[in-house]
Tab-separated table of C-alpha atoms and ligand atoms in Angstrom:
chain	number	residue	atom	x	y	z
A	306	UNK	CA	0.000	0.000	0.000
A	307	UNK	CA	1.210	3.477	-0.932
A	308	UNK	CA	2.137	5.432	2.184
A	309	UNK	CA	1.125	9.066	2.370
A	310	UNK	CA	3.617	11.602	3.706
A	311	UNK	CA	2.924	12.011	7.415
A	312	UNK	CA	2.199	15.745	7.172
A	313	UNK	CA	-0.169	15.502	4.217
A	314	UNK	CA	-3.953	15.218	4.328
A	315	UNK	CA	-6.094	12.854	2.261
A	316	UNK	CA	-9.813	13.588	1.854
A	317	UNK	CA	-11.975	10.843	0.331
A	318	UNK	CA	-15.316	11.828	-1.197
A	319	UNK	CA	-17.387	8.858	-2.348
A	320	UNK	CA	-21.018	8.508	-3.271
A	321	UNK	CA	-23.659	7.926	-5.904
A	322	UNK	CA	-23.495	9.225	-9.498
A	323	UNK	CA	-24.403	12.861	-10.093
A	324	UNK	CA	-24.387	13.918	-6.456
A	325	UNK	CA	-22.103	16.830	-7.312
A	326	UNK	CA	-19.013	15.228	-5.758
A	327	UNK	CA	-16.635	16.864	-8.226
A	328	UNK	CA	-18.196	20.311	-7.868
A	329	UNK	CA	-17.736	20.297	-4.115
A	330	UNK	CA	-14.326	18.593	-4.292
A	331	UNK	CA	-13.099	21.247	-6.754
A	332	UNK	CA	-14.370	24.080	-4.557
A	333	UNK	CA	-12.665	22.492	-1.549
A	334	UNK	CA	-9.398	22.101	-3.432
A	335	UNK	CA	-9.521	25.803	-4.486
A	336	UNK	CA	-10.150	26.795	-0.882
A	337	UNK	CA	-7.424	24.615	0.638
A	338	UNK	CA	-4.886	24.495	-2.193
A	339	UNK	CA	-4.948	20.667	-2.212
A	340	UNK	CA	-4.596	18.645	-5.427
A	341	UNK	CA	-7.947	17.397	-6.721
A	342	UNK	CA	-8.313	14.059	-8.500
A	343	UNK	CA	-11.587	13.187	-10.258
A	344	UNK	CA	-11.259	9.391	-10.315
A	345	UNK	CA	-14.536	8.978	-12.244
A	346	UNK	CA	-12.881	10.920	-15.084
A	347	UNK	CA	-10.131	8.282	-15.139
A	348	UNK	CA	-12.675	5.433	-15.602
A	349	UNK	CA	-14.438	7.522	-18.250
A	350	UNK	CA	-11.121	8.064	-20.107
A	351	UNK	CA	-10.492	4.296	-20.228
A	352	UNK	CA	-14.038	3.887	-21.586
A	353	UNK	CA	-13.389	6.545	-24.250
A	354	UNK	CA	-10.183	4.727	-25.226
A	355	UNK	CA	-12.211	1.515	-25.680
A	356	UNK	CA	-14.804	3.335	-27.798
A	357	UNK	CA	-12.195	5.048	-29.972
A	358	UNK	CA	-10.256	1.837	-30.585
A	359	UNK	CA	-13.132	-0.429	-31.575
A	360	UNK	CA	-12.947	-2.316	-28.266
A	361	UNK	CA	-16.561	-1.357	-27.677
A	362	UNK	CA	-18.538	-1.826	-30.838
A	363	UNK	CA	-22.235	-2.365	-31.466
A	364	UNK	CA	-22.758	-1.957	-27.751
A	365	UNK	CA	-20.459	-4.846	-26.846
A	366	UNK	CA	-17.236	-4.553	-24.864
A	367	UNK	CA	-14.410	-6.928	-25.783
A	368	UNK	CA	-12.899	-7.358	-22.328
A	369	UNK	CA	-9.969	-9.538	-23.454
A	370	UNK	CA	-8.891	-6.888	-26.002
A	371	UNK	CA	-9.171	-4.101	-23.455
A	372	UNK	CA	-6.991	-6.074	-21.035
A	373	UNK	CA	-4.489	-6.759	-23.820
A	374	UNK	CA	-4.232	-3.046	-24.673
A	375	UNK	CA	-4.321	-1.662	-21.137
A	376	UNK	CA	-0.613	-0.803	-21.282
A	377	UNK	CA	-1.326	1.595	-24.174
A	378	UNK	CA	-3.639	3.736	-22.052
A	379	UNK	CA	-1.878	6.787	-20.631
A	380	UNK	CA	-3.894	8.872	-18.181
A	381	UNK	CA	-2.764	12.116	-16.599
A	382	UNK	CA	-4.105	15.410	-15.298
A	383	UNK	CA	-2.520	18.504	-16.811
A	384	UNK	CA	-3.221	22.192	-17.280
A	385	UNK	CA	-4.394	23.043	-20.786
A	386	UNK	CA	-3.284	26.658	-20.198
A	387	UNK	CA	-0.837	27.885	-17.567
A	388	UNK	CA	-2.729	28.475	-14.322
A	389	UNK	CA	-5.936	26.715	-15.399
A	390	UNK	CA	-7.417	23.799	-13.441
A	391	UNK	CA	-5.806	20.463	-14.389
A	392	UNK	CA	-7.881	18.511	-16.905
A	393	UNK	CA	-7.863	14.849	-17.790
A	394	UNK	CA	-5.658	13.747	-20.684
A	395	UNK	CA	-5.804	10.454	-22.540
A	396	UNK	CA	-2.463	9.699	-24.195
A	397	UNK	CA	-1.541	13.395	-23.946
A	398	UNK	CA	-4.781	14.701	-25.476
A	399	UNK	CA	-7.250	16.654	-23.341
A	400	UNK	CA	-10.525	14.683	-23.233
A	401	UNK	CA	-12.317	16.629	-20.488
A	402	UNK	CA	-15.374	17.269	-22.703
A	403	UNK	CA	-15.394	14.003	-24.653
A	404	UNK	CA	-15.654	11.867	-21.501
A	405	UNK	CA	-18.883	13.623	-20.371
A	406	UNK	CA	-21.109	12.279	-23.173
A	407	UNK	CA	-24.096	10.071	-22.393
A	408	UNK	CA	-22.518	7.383	-24.590
A	409	UNK	CA	-19.420	7.213	-22.378
A	410	UNK	CA	-21.694	7.261	-19.312
A	411	UNK	CA	-23.643	4.303	-20.622
A	412	UNK	CA	-20.530	2.072	-20.888
A	413	UNK	CA	-18.420	3.309	-17.997
A	414	UNK	CA	-19.972	1.054	-15.346
A	415	UNK	CA	-19.126	-2.023	-17.424
A	416	UNK	CA	-15.540	-0.860	-17.939
A	417	UNK	CA	-15.092	0.088	-14.281
A	418	UNK	CA	-16.190	-3.379	-13.161
A	419	UNK	CA	-13.060	-4.932	-14.743
A	420	UNK	CA	-10.456	-5.916	-12.161
A	421	UNK	CA	-7.346	-5.074	-14.208
A	422	UNK	CA	-8.751	-1.623	-15.069
A	423	UNK	CA	-9.361	-0.944	-11.368
A	424	UNK	CA	-5.890	-2.170	-10.398
A	425	UNK	CA	-4.234	0.129	-12.921
A	426	UNK	CA	-6.249	3.192	-11.887
A	427	UNK	CA	-6.018	2.589	-8.119
A	428	UNK	CA	-2.247	2.333	-8.430
A	429	UNK	CA	-2.139	5.641	-10.376
A	430	UNK	CA	-4.361	7.295	-7.745
A	431	UNK	CA	-2.066	6.216	-4.907
A	432	UNK	CA	0.964	7.538	-6.810
A	433	UNK	CA	-0.779	10.896	-7.297
A	434	UNK	CA	-1.141	11.270	-3.527
A	435	UNK	CA	2.559	10.783	-2.881
A	436	UNK	CA	3.466	14.425	-3.437
A	437	UNK	CA	1.105	16.336	-1.120
A	438	UNK	CA	-2.362	16.857	0.345
A	439	UNK	CA	-5.108	15.612	-1.905
A	440	UNK	CA	-8.874	15.356	-2.392
A	441	UNK	CA	-10.159	12.423	-4.415
A	442	UNK	CA	-13.732	11.741	-5.413
A	443	UNK	CA	-15.070	8.410	-6.609
A	444	UNK	CA	-16.767	5.237	-5.400
A	445	UNK	CA	-14.051	3.303	-3.577
A	446	UNK	CA	-11.697	5.972	-2.245
A	447	UNK	CA	-12.521	5.544	1.442
A	448	UNK	CA	-13.011	1.772	1.229
A	449	UNK	CA	-10.190	0.630	-1.091
A	450	UNK	CA	-7.855	3.343	-2.384
A	451	UNK	CA	-7.237	5.164	0.909
A	452	UNK	CA	-8.875	3.272	3.794
A	453	UNK	CA	-6.742	5.398	6.128
A	454	UNK	CA	-7.939	8.760	4.694
A	455	UNK	CA	-8.058	11.634	7.202
A	456	UNK	CA	-11.673	12.479	6.325
A	457	UNK	CA	-14.214	10.319	4.487
A	458	UNK	CA	-17.444	11.712	3.124
A	459	UNK	CA	-20.254	9.727	1.512
A	460	UNK	CA	-22.444	11.954	-0.673
A	461	UNK	CA	-25.945	11.022	-1.699
A	462	UNK	CA	-29.377	12.348	-2.795
A	463	UNK	CA	-32.513	10.705	-4.280
A	464	UNK	CA	-32.253	9.498	-7.918
A	465	UNK	CA	-34.761	12.012	-9.337
A	466	UNK	CA	-32.877	14.970	-7.873
A	467	UNK	CA	-29.569	13.691	-9.231
A	468	UNK	CA	-31.032	12.917	-12.680
A	469	UNK	CA	-32.515	16.422	-12.922
A	470	UNK	CA	-29.137	17.966	-12.065
A	471	UNK	CA	-27.303	15.888	-14.678
A	472	UNK	CA	-30.028	16.605	-17.280
A	473	UNK	CA	-29.780	20.378	-16.680
A	474	UNK	CA	-25.994	20.147	-16.974
A	475	UNK	CA	-26.149	18.271	-20.310
A	476	UNK	CA	-28.792	20.648	-21.718
A	477	UNK	CA	-26.711	23.656	-20.676
A	478	UNK	CA	-23.808	22.181	-22.657
A	479	UNK	CA	-26.047	21.910	-25.726
A	480	UNK	CA	-26.672	18.120	-25.639
A	481	UNK	CA	-29.913	16.877	-27.114
A	482	UNK	CA	-30.960	14.387	-24.427
A	483	UNK	CA	-34.284	13.257	-22.968
A	484	UNK	CA	-34.791	13.480	-19.187
A	485	UNK	CA	-36.017	9.861	-19.022
A	486	UNK	CA	-32.788	8.595	-20.648
A	487	UNK	CA	-30.689	10.526	-18.140
A	488	UNK	CA	-32.834	9.224	-15.241
A	489	UNK	CA	-32.500	5.623	-16.488
A	490	UNK	CA	-28.731	6.041	-16.852
A	491	UNK	CA	-28.308	7.376	-13.299
A	492	UNK	CA	-30.510	4.604	-11.833
A	493	UNK	CA	-28.722	1.914	-13.824
A	494	UNK	CA	-25.288	3.211	-12.786
A	495	UNK	CA	-26.336	3.072	-9.119
A	496	UNK	CA	-27.420	-0.525	-9.633
A	497	UNK	CA	-24.181	-1.511	-11.359
A	498	UNK	CA	-21.900	0.444	-9.012
A	499	UNK	CA	-23.503	-1.123	-5.929
A	500	UNK	CA	-23.702	-4.669	-7.241
A	501	UNK	CA	-20.385	-5.259	-9.014
A	502	UNK	CA	-17.986	-7.848	-7.576
A	503	UNK	CA	-14.903	-5.574	-7.676
A	504	UNK	CA	-14.926	-2.702	-5.164
A	505	UNK	CA	-18.702	-2.123	-5.115
A	506	UNK	CA	-19.949	1.279	-4.025
A	507	UNK	CA	-20.279	1.153	-0.221
A	508	UNK	CA	-20.199	3.720	2.500
A	509	UNK	CA	-17.018	3.165	4.539
A	510	UNK	CA	-17.952	2.447	8.170
A	511	UNK	CA	-16.206	5.635	9.265
A	512	UNK	CA	-17.499	7.904	6.458
A	513	UNK	CA	-19.754	10.874	7.247
A	514	UNK	CA	-22.968	10.978	5.177
A	515	UNK	CA	-23.689	14.206	3.314
A	516	UNK	CA	-27.202	14.227	1.783
A	517	UNK	CA	-27.105	17.349	-0.353
A	518	UNK	CA	-30.697	17.196	-1.708
A	519	UNK	CA	-31.438	20.646	-0.367
A	520	UNK	CA	-27.974	22.164	-0.039
A	521	UNK	CA	-26.191	24.609	-2.324
A	522	UNK	CA	-22.478	24.317	-3.103
A	523	UNK	CA	-21.416	26.849	-0.463
A	524	UNK	CA	-23.434	25.083	2.252
A	525	UNK	CA	-21.753	21.806	1.360
A	526	UNK	CA	-18.348	23.447	1.441
A	527	UNK	CA	-18.974	24.903	4.899
A	528	UNK	CA	-20.316	21.526	6.101
A	529	UNK	CA	-17.076	19.798	5.033
A	530	UNK	CA	-14.810	22.539	6.385
A	531	UNK	CA	-16.622	22.254	9.722
A	532	UNK	CA	-15.978	18.503	9.799
A	533	UNK	CA	-12.315	19.144	8.979
A	534	UNK	CA	-12.122	21.669	11.777
A	535	UNK	CA	-13.732	19.226	14.236
A	536	UNK	CA	-11.050	16.702	13.295
A	537	UNK	CA	-8.275	19.266	13.691
A	538	UNK	CA	-7.371	19.140	9.998
A	539	UNK	CA	-7.852	22.900	9.480
A	540	UNK	CA	-8.008	25.737	11.913
A	541	UNK	CA	-10.095	28.902	11.912
A	542	UNK	CA	-11.304	28.920	8.307
A	543	UNK	CA	-14.560	30.834	8.957
B	916	DC	O1	-18.149	9.978	-10.925
B	916	DC	P1	-18.490	9.616	-12.372
B	916	DC	O2	-19.963	9.561	-12.660
B	916	DC	O3	-17.764	10.451	-13.361
B	916	DC	O4	-17.941	8.114	-12.529
B	916	DC	C1	-18.091	7.406	-13.720
B	916	DC	C2	-18.183	5.916	-13.441
B	916	DC	O5	-16.919	5.437	-12.990
B	916	DC	C3	-19.213	5.483	-12.402
B	916	DC	O6	-20.345	4.919	-13.012
B	916	DC	C4	-18.505	4.442	-11.572
B	916	DC	C5	-17.076	4.493	-11.962
B	916	DC	N1	-16.161	4.820	-10.869
B	916	DC	C6	-15.658	3.806	-10.119
B	916	DC	O7	-16.024	2.650	-10.326
B	916	DC	N2	-14.735	4.062	-9.147
B	916	DC	C7	-14.345	5.309	-8.910
B	916	DC	N3	-13.428	5.528	-7.952
B	916	DC	C8	-14.867	6.382	-9.654
B	916	DC	C9	-15.801	6.112	-10.626
């Protein structure tokens, strides 16, 4: 297991799809100056690789071929312009927008259920934490990637609220999607994430539950900063 530096802080934010984990994790990283890693983006990038290389075709994933080619998949986070927030790159190309399509979303649960994919990405995530304090969001951060994280948060909200948020987001970006398709995708991803054999989505026993159904981003940020303060991880932020 990768050891974190003793004076660095690891914050694990897990939870259901479309709970706004990345929005709050990003805001927290801006506030604290910690590195932010969107681990869902990493699984989406592997899925995009499979789609672009004919490993997913006609709706079918060729698992053996993906495993064979896994060494060809390079994933990193880098600034696209000096000073901008780091964005996900697949083999040195920025794919931040491409990985957000509904098509990628509809295959990502299948790809993320594959053991060798998880092993590769978990190892990368642990390496990323070696250089300083970090916030990671995902499904297995507090249970598998960093079971010793300094603070674990489990974010959730009812499916219809999450589907409406994701639908509004896609529409705002100009996608032509139907609400029912987005709802079905969110519900299906919950089912797959919770029922897969490899690292299923679970609340870690020591994670704090944040139901953000009726909370804005700033309220969530203050909620987390309060928990950090209670644990002595930050002092006097208010
Ligand atoms: O957070 P997201 O919706 O971008 O994640 C995309 C998918 O990746 C999600 O359906 C489950 C998977 N995932 C995972 O299995 N483990 C993680 N640590 C992060 C995401």
